[in-house]
Coordinates of C-alpha atoms in Angstrom, one line a residue:
X1 CA -81.0 45.0 -30.0
X2 CA -78.9 45.9 -27.0
X3 CA -78.1 43.2 -24.5
X4 CA -79.6 43.4 -21.0
X5 CA -77.4 43.5 -18.0
X6 CA -76.8 40.1 -16.6
X7 CA -77.8 38.3 -19.7
X8 CA -75.7 35.2 -20.6
X9 CA -72.9 35.6 -23.2
X10 CA -73.2 33.7 -26.4
X11 CA -71.5 30.2 -26.6
X12 CA -68.9 31.5 -29.1
X13 CA -67.9 34.3 -26.8
X14 CA -67.6 31.9 -23.8
X15 CA -65.4 29.6 -25.8
X16 CA -63.1 32.4 -26.8
X17 CA -62.8 33.6 -23.2
X18 CA -62.0 30.1 -22.0
X19 CA -59.4 29.5 -24.7
X20 CA -57.6 32.7 -23.9
X21 CA -57.2 31.4 -20.3
X22 CA -55.3 28.3 -21.4
X23 CA -51.5 28.4 -20.8
X24 CA -50.5 27.4 -24.4
X25 CA -52.5 30.2 -26.0
X26 CA -50.6 33.4 -26.4
X27 CA -46.9 34.2 -25.8
X28 CA -45.9 32.4 -29.0
X29 CA -46.0 28.9 -27.5
X30 CA -47.3 26.0 -29.6
X31 CA -50.1 23.8 -28.3
X32 CA -48.7 20.6 -26.8
X33 CA -49.1 17.3 -28.7
X34 CA -52.1 15.3 -27.9
X35 CA -55.7 14.5 -29.0
X36 CA -57.8 16.9 -31.1
X37 CA -59.0 20.0 -29.2
X38 CA -62.4 19.6 -27.5
X39 CA -65.5 21.1 -28.8
X40 CA -67.3 24.1 -27.3
X41 CA -69.6 22.1 -25.0
X42 CA -66.7 20.1 -23.6
X43 CA -64.5 23.2 -23.1
X44 CA -67.1 24.8 -21.0
X45 CA -67.2 21.8 -18.7
X46 CA -63.4 21.5 -18.2
X47 CA -61.8 23.4 -15.3
X48 CA -59.1 25.9 -16.1
X49 CA -55.7 24.2 -16.8
X50 CA -53.1 25.2 -14.2
X51 CA -49.4 25.3 -15.2
X52 CA -47.3 22.3 -13.9
X53 CA -45.0 23.4 -11.1
X54 CA -41.4 21.9 -10.8
X55 CA -40.5 20.1 -7.6
X56 CA -38.7 22.4 -5.1
X57 CA -35.0 22.3 -5.2
X58 CA -33.4 20.5 -2.2
X59 CA -32.4 22.7 0.6
X60 CA -28.6 23.2 1.0
X61 CA -28.9 21.6 4.5
X62 CA -30.3 18.4 2.9
X63 CA -27.5 18.2 0.4
X64 CA -24.9 18.8 3.1
X65 CA -26.5 16.0 5.2
X66 CA -26.2 13.5 2.3
X67 CA -22.6 14.6 1.7
X68 CA -21.8 14.1 5.4
X69 CA -23.4 10.7 5.4
X70 CA -21.4 9.6 2.4
X71 CA -18.2 10.9 4.0
X72 CA -19.0 9.0 7.2
X73 CA -19.6 5.8 5.2
X74 CA -16.3 6.2 3.2
X75 CA -14.4 6.5 6.5
X76 CA -16.4 3.7 8.3
X77 CA -15.9 1.0 5.7
X78 CA -12.1 1.0 5.6
X79 CA -12.1 1.2 9.4
X80 CA -14.2 -1.9 9.7
X81 CA -12.1 -3.7 7.2
X82 CA -8.8 -2.9 8.9
X83 CA -10.1 -3.9 12.4
X84 CA -11.6 -7.1 11.0
X85 CA -8.3 -8.2 9.4
X86 CA -6.5 -7.2 12.6
X87 CA -8.8 -9.4 14.6
X88 CA -8.3 -12.3 12.3
X89 CA -4.5 -12.0 12.7
X90 CA -4.7 -11.7 16.5
X91 CA -6.8 -14.9 16.7
X92 CA -4.3 -16.7 14.5
X93 CA -1.4 -15.5 16.7
X94 CA -3.3 -16.7 19.8
X95 CA -3.7 -20.2 18.3
X96 CA 0.0 -20.3 17.5
X97 CA 1.0 -19.2 20.9
X98 CA -0.6 -22.3 22.5
X99 CA 0.4 -24.8 19.8
X100 CA 3.4 -27.0 20.8
X101 CA 6.4 -26.3 18.6
X102 CA 9.6 -28.2 18.2
X103 CA 12.8 -26.3 18.3
X104 CA 15.5 -27.0 15.6
X105 CA 18.1 -29.6 16.6
X106 CA 20.9 -27.0 16.3
X107 CA 19.4 -24.7 18.9
X108 CA 20.7 -24.7 22.5
X109 CA 18.5 -25.7 25.5
X110 CA 18.2 -22.0 26.4
X111 CA 17.1 -21.1 22.9
X112 CA 14.7 -24.0 22.9
X113 CA 12.9 -22.6 26.0
X114 CA 12.8 -19.2 24.4
X115 CA 11.3 -20.6 21.2
X116 CA 8.6 -22.4 23.1
X117 CA 7.8 -19.0 24.8
X118 CA 7.5 -17.4 21.4
X119 CA 10.8 -15.4 21.5
X120 CA 13.5 -17.3 19.6
X121 CA 17.1 -16.3 20.0
X122 CA 17.7 -15.7 16.3
X123 CA 21.5 -15.4 16.5
X124 CA 21.6 -19.0 17.5
X125 CA 19.9 -20.4 14.4
X126 CA 21.3 -18.3 11.5
X127 CA 24.9 -18.2 10.2
X128 CA 27.2 -15.3 11.1
X129 CA 27.3 -12.3 8.7
X130 CA 30.8 -10.9 9.3
X131 CA 31.8 -8.4 6.7
X132 CA 28.3 -7.6 5.5
X133 CA 26.6 -4.2 5.7
X134 CA 22.9 -3.5 6.3
X135 CA 20.7 -0.4 6.4
X136 CA 17.5 -0.5 8.5
X137 CA 15.0 2.4 8.3
X138 CA 13.3 3.2 11.6
X139 CA 15.9 1.1 13.4
X140 CA 15.8 3.1 16.6
X141 CA 12.5 1.6 18.0
X142 CA 10.2 -1.4 17.9
X143 CA 10.6 -4.0 15.2
X144 CA 13.4 -2.0 13.6
X145 CA 15.4 -1.8 16.8
X146 CA 15.2 -5.6 17.3
X147 CA 16.2 -6.1 13.7
X148 CA 19.3 -4.0 14.1
X149 CA 20.2 -5.7 17.3
X150 CA 20.0 -9.2 15.9
X151 CA 21.8 -8.4 12.7
X152 CA 24.6 -6.7 14.7
X153 CA 24.8 -9.8 16.9
X154 CA 25.3 -11.9 13.8
X155 CA 28.3 -9.7 12.9
X156 CA 26.8 -7.3 10.4
X157 CA 27.7 -3.6 10.2
X158 CA 24.3 -2.0 10.6
X159 CA 23.4 1.6 9.8
X160 CA 20.2 2.9 11.4
X161 CA 18.3 5.4 9.2
X162 CA 16.0 7.5 11.3
X163 CA 14.5 11.0 11.6
X164 CA 15.5 11.5 15.3
X165 CA 19.1 12.1 16.1
X166 CA 18.7 11.7 19.8
X167 CA 16.6 8.5 19.6
X168 CA 19.0 7.1 17.0
X169 CA 22.2 7.7 19.0
X170 CA 20.5 6.2 22.1
X171 CA 19.6 3.1 20.1
X172 CA 23.2 2.8 19.0
X173 CA 24.4 3.1 22.6
X174 CA 22.0 0.4 23.9
X175 CA 22.7 -2.0 21.0
X176 CA 26.5 -1.7 21.5
X177 CA 26.0 -2.5 25.2
X178 CA 23.8 -5.5 24.6
X179 CA 25.7 -7.0 21.7
X180 CA 29.2 -6.0 22.7
X181 CA 29.9 -4.9 19.1
X182 CA 30.8 -1.5 17.7
X183 CA 29.4 -2.2 14.3
X184 CA 26.3 0.0 14.6
X185 CA 25.9 3.6 13.6
X186 CA 23.2 6.2 12.9
X187 CA 22.6 8.4 9.9
X188 CA 19.8 10.9 9.7
X189 CA 17.1 10.2 7.1
X190 CA 13.6 11.6 7.1
X191 CA 11.5 9.4 4.8
X192 CA 8.9 12.2 4.5
X193 CA 11.4 14.4 2.7
X194 CA 12.8 13.5 -0.8
X195 CA 15.7 15.9 -0.2
X196 CA 16.6 14.2 3.1
X197 CA 16.6 10.8 1.4
X198 CA 18.9 12.0 -1.3
X199 CA 21.3 13.5 1.3
X200 CA 21.3 10.2 3.2
X201 CA 22.3 8.3 0.1
X202 CA 25.1 10.7 -0.6
X203 CA 26.4 10.3 3.0
X204 CA 26.2 6.5 2.7
X205 CA 28.0 6.5 -0.7
X206 CA 30.8 8.7 0.8
X207 CA 31.6 5.7 3.1
X208 CA 32.6 3.7 0.0
X209 CA 31.2 0.5 1.6
X210 CA 29.1 -2.2 0.1
X211 CA 25.4 -2.8 0.9
X212 CA 24.2 -6.4 1.3
X213 CA 20.8 -5.9 3.1
X214 CA 18.3 -3.0 2.9
X215 CA 15.4 -3.3 5.3
X216 CA 12.5 -0.9 4.5
X217 CA 11.0 -0.9 8.0
X218 CA 9.9 2.6 9.1
X219 CA 6.3 3.7 8.8
X220 CA 3.4 5.6 10.3
X221 CA -0.1 4.3 11.1
X222 CA -3.5 5.9 11.2
X223 CA -2.2 9.5 11.4
X224 CA -4.7 12.3 10.9
X225 CA -4.8 13.9 7.4
X226 CA -1.6 15.8 6.8
X227 CA 1.1 16.2 4.1
X228 CA 4.8 15.5 3.9
X229 CA 7.4 18.1 3.1
X230 CA 6.8 17.4 -0.6
X231 CA 3.0 17.6 -0.4
X232 CA 2.2 13.9 -0.4
X233 CA -0.4 12.3 1.9
X234 CA 1.7 11.1 4.8
X235 CA 0.9 7.4 4.7
X236 CA 1.6 7.2 1.0
X237 CA 4.5 9.6 1.1
X238 CA 6.4 8.2 4.0
X239 CA 5.5 4.5 4.1
X240 CA 5.7 3.9 0.4
X241 CA 7.2 6.7 -1.7
X242 CA 10.0 7.3 0.7
X243 CA 11.1 3.7 0.6
X244 CA 10.5 3.6 -3.2
X245 CA 13.0 6.4 -3.7
X246 CA 15.5 5.2 -1.2
X247 CA 15.5 1.7 -2.7
X248 CA 16.0 3.0 -6.3
X249 CA 18.8 5.3 -5.2
X250 CA 20.6 2.4 -3.5
X251 CA 20.0 -0.2 -6.2
X252 CA 23.4 0.3 -8.0
X253 CA 25.3 -0.3 -4.7
X254 CA 23.1 -3.4 -4.0
X255 CA 23.8 -4.8 -7.4
X256 CA 27.5 -4.3 -7.1
X257 CA 27.5 -6.0 -3.6
X258 CA 25.5 -9.1 -4.6
X259 CA 27.2 -12.2 -6.0
X260 CA 25.9 -15.3 -7.6
X261 CA 26.3 -17.3 -4.4
X262 CA 25.3 -14.5 -2.0
X263 CA 22.6 -12.2 -3.4
X264 CA 22.1 -8.8 -1.9
X265 CA 18.6 -8.6 -0.3
X266 CA 15.9 -6.0 -0.1
X267 CA 13.3 -6.6 2.6
X268 CA 10.2 -4.4 2.8
X269 CA 7.8 -4.5 5.8
X270 CA 4.1 -4.5 4.9
X271 CA 1.2 -5.8 7.0
X272 CA -1.9 -7.9 6.8
X273 CA -3.9 -4.7 6.2
X274 CA -2.8 -4.9 2.6
X275 CA -5.4 -7.6 2.1
X276 CA -8.2 -5.0 2.6
X277 CA -6.3 -2.1 0.8
X278 CA -7.6 -0.4 -2.3
X279 CA -5.2 1.3 -4.6
X280 CA -6.7 4.4 -6.1
X281 CA -4.4 5.3 -9.0
X282 CA -6.5 8.3 -9.8
X283 CA -6.3 9.5 -6.2
X284 CA -3.2 8.2 -4.6
X285 CA -3.1 11.2 -2.2
X286 CA -6.6 10.5 -0.8
X287 CA -7.8 14.0 -1.7
X288 CA -11.4 13.0 -2.6
X289 CA -12.2 11.4 0.7
X290 CA -9.6 10.8 3.4
X291 CA -9.7 7.9 5.8
X292 CA -6.7 7.1 7.9
X293 CA -7.5 3.4 7.8
X294 CA -7.9 3.4 4.1
X295 CA -4.8 5.5 3.5
X296 CA -2.7 3.2 5.7
X297 CA -4.0 0.0 4.0
X298 CA -3.4 1.5 0.6
X299 CA 0.3 2.3 1.5
X300 CA 0.8 -1.3 2.6
X301 CA -0.7 -2.7 -0.5
X302 CA 1.5 -0.4 -2.6
X303 CA 4.6 -1.8 -0.8
X304 CA 3.6 -5.3 -1.9
X305 CA 3.0 -4.3 -5.5
X306 CA 6.3 -2.4 -5.5
X307 CA 8.2 -5.5 -4.2
X308 CA 6.8 -7.8 -6.9
X309 CA 7.5 -5.3 -9.7
X310 CA 11.0 -4.7 -8.3
X311 CA 11.8 -8.4 -8.3
X312 CA 10.5 -8.7 -11.9
X313 CA 12.9 -5.9 -13.0
X314 CA 15.8 -7.4 -11.1
X315 CA 15.3 -10.8 -12.7
X316 CA 15.0 -9.2 -16.1
X317 CA 18.4 -7.4 -15.5
X318 CA 20.1 -10.5 -14.3
X319 CA 21.0 -8.8 -11.0
X320 CA 22.2 -10.7 -8.0
X321 CA 19.6 -8.9 -5.8
X322 CA 16.4 -10.3 -4.4
X323 CA 13.3 -8.4 -3.1
X324 CA 10.9 -9.8 -0.6
X325 CA 8.1 -8.4 1.5
X326 CA 7.3 -9.5 5.1
X327 CA 4.3 -9.3 7.4
X328 CA 5.3 -9.0 11.0
X329 CA 1.8 -9.7 12.4
X330 CA 0.1 -7.6 15.1
X331 CA 3.0 -6.3 17.3
X332 CA 3.0 -4.3 20.5
X333 CA 4.8 -1.1 19.4
X334 CA 4.3 2.6 19.5
X335 CA 2.5 2.7 16.2
X336 CA -0.9 2.6 18.0
X337 CA -0.7 6.2 19.3
X338 CA -3.4 7.4 16.8
X339 CA -6.0 4.7 17.4
X340 CA -9.3 5.3 19.3
X341 CA -8.9 5.6 23.1
X342 CA -11.0 2.5 23.5
X343 CA -8.6 0.5 21.4
X344 CA -5.7 1.9 23.4
X345 CA -7.3 0.7 26.6
X346 CA -8.0 -2.8 25.2
X347 CA -4.5 -3.0 23.9
X348 CA -3.0 -2.0 27.2
X349 CA -5.0 -4.7 29.0
X350 CA -4.5 -7.6 26.5
X351 CA -1.3 -7.0 24.5
X352 CA 0.7 -9.3 26.7
X353 CA -1.5 -12.2 25.5
X354 CA -2.7 -11.3 22.0
X355 CA 0.1 -9.2 20.5
X356 CA 3.6 -10.2 19.5
X357 CA 6.6 -8.6 21.2
X358 CA 8.8 -6.4 19.0
X359 CA 11.4 -9.2 19.0
X360 CA 8.8 -11.7 17.8
X361 CA 7.6 -9.2 15.2
X362 CA 11.2 -8.9 13.9
X363 CA 11.8 -12.6 13.5
X364 CA 10.4 -12.8 9.9
X365 CA 12.4 -9.7 8.8
X366 CA 15.6 -11.2 10.1
X367 CA 14.8 -14.5 8.5
X368 CA 14.3 -12.8 5.2
X369 CA 17.6 -10.9 5.6
X370 CA 20.0 -13.8 6.5
X371 CA 18.3 -17.2 6.1
X372 CA 20.2 -19.6 3.7
X373 CA 16.7 -21.0 2.7
X374 CA 16.0 -17.7 0.9
X375 CA 19.2 -17.5 -1.0
X376 CA 18.3 -16.4 -4.5
X377 CA 14.6 -16.4 -3.8
X378 CA 12.7 -13.2 -4.5
X379 CA 9.2 -12.0 -5.0
X380 CA 7.9 -13.7 -1.8
X381 CA 5.4 -12.6 0.8
X382 CA 6.6 -13.9 4.1
X383 CA 4.6 -14.4 7.3
X384 CA 5.8 -16.3 10.4
X385 CA 9.0 -17.2 8.5
X386 CA 7.0 -18.9 5.7
X387 CA 6.1 -18.1 2.2
X388 CA 2.4 -17.1 2.1
X389 CA -0.1 -15.9 -0.5
X390 CA -0.7 -12.2 -0.6
X391 CA -3.8 -10.4 -1.8
X392 CA -4.9 -11.4 -5.3
X393 CA -4.7 -7.8 -6.5
X394 CA -1.0 -7.7 -5.6
X395 CA -0.3 -10.1 -8.4
X396 CA -1.8 -7.9 -11.1
X397 CA 1.3 -7.1 -13.2
X398 CA -0.5 -4.3 -15.1
X399 CA -1.3 -2.6 -11.8
X400 CA 2.3 -3.1 -10.6
X401 CA 3.7 -1.5 -13.7
X402 CA 1.3 1.5 -13.6
X403 CA 2.1 2.1 -9.9
X404 CA 5.8 1.9 -10.6
X405 CA 5.6 4.4 -13.5
X406 CA 3.4 6.9 -11.5
X407 CA 5.8 6.6 -8.5
X408 CA 8.8 7.4 -10.7
X409 CA 7.0 10.6 -11.8
X410 CA 6.2 11.5 -8.2
X411 CA 9.7 11.2 -6.8
X412 CA 11.4 12.6 -9.9
X413 CA 13.5 9.6 -11.2
X414 CA 13.7 8.1 -14.6
X415 CA 11.5 5.1 -15.3
X416 CA 14.2 2.6 -16.6
X417 CA 11.6 -0.1 -16.2
X418 CA 9.8 1.1 -19.3
X419 CA 12.8 -0.1 -21.4
X420 CA 12.7 -3.6 -19.8
X421 CA 10.4 -6.5 -20.6

């Protein structure tokens, strides 16, 4: 009998229609695992099943925001660490400035007064160095200039290695006037260029003179992200790799110049920022995330690791050469040109009280170069003319060796250390 319009469909027809509306029926997809399928009556009461929608993908703007936040954090953490360690050093210097100190008995009354003022006359307390030769990188300004002046006053023949001919020659002229000695000269050497370093060594060797003291002093601080001539990040390339190559190229001359009673000496200038430095062996060029504070601290830590490894190799070779690293403290020099303007203003107003003078900053370097107390002693971290503990990570011999090997590859020299214990 034909069905009347508007009559209800049979239960079986309704079940079939409902089943066809479910997402797992048709299209070749299998029913999802779960309990047994409901009966006809239950199916009629259930609402249609809607397909599950995936959460919307994050907008590019949100991803960019997170990336910017992470970048800011990676720059902010090293900045805070560097300024915190700097503040600690400044407070320590301030305490020392107001502590009474006794001058050595061998010092003249004039020198005693200078010592109490915090500016000792170093030539009065160290033996003369006639006949000895020294190289000081960055010796035309700041700590380097004071180092050259005092070594020349002690009778050394000092060669200033610098990247500015005019500044270097002016420094030579002034030092000759102040010390009344002609034993100072300038040779061009750009530590940001491996080619220039090799040319400098060739020029020095052409003089056929010995080398008793090498002072690795030059450096840059908190510069914006940029590369050296050879494509290295500037802090790591100039502060560390430049001195690494220079020292290795001059090692033979230093070994020939040292004797059992008078070792040749290598002095490398680091800083307290090495305590907060992180050495990223998989990213020494700071390509992943650049922070001027982090890059600077890393270069200073690398110098400490390098010095300790170098001393180990010198001892293993039985060489009459010692290697030490010095911390000059917080010194009022031109290195602060790249700090924030607020810091520049504070420095301008308070440096006379909180910062060391360049001469005070040079005192530990000169002590390491000529003091009889350090004869034959190497692998020391020196601060305020005293042996001090460096960062714990700096004593990691495996890290020292890995950095040395990687540095040899970067500057293109053979790793003779791999054949030593």
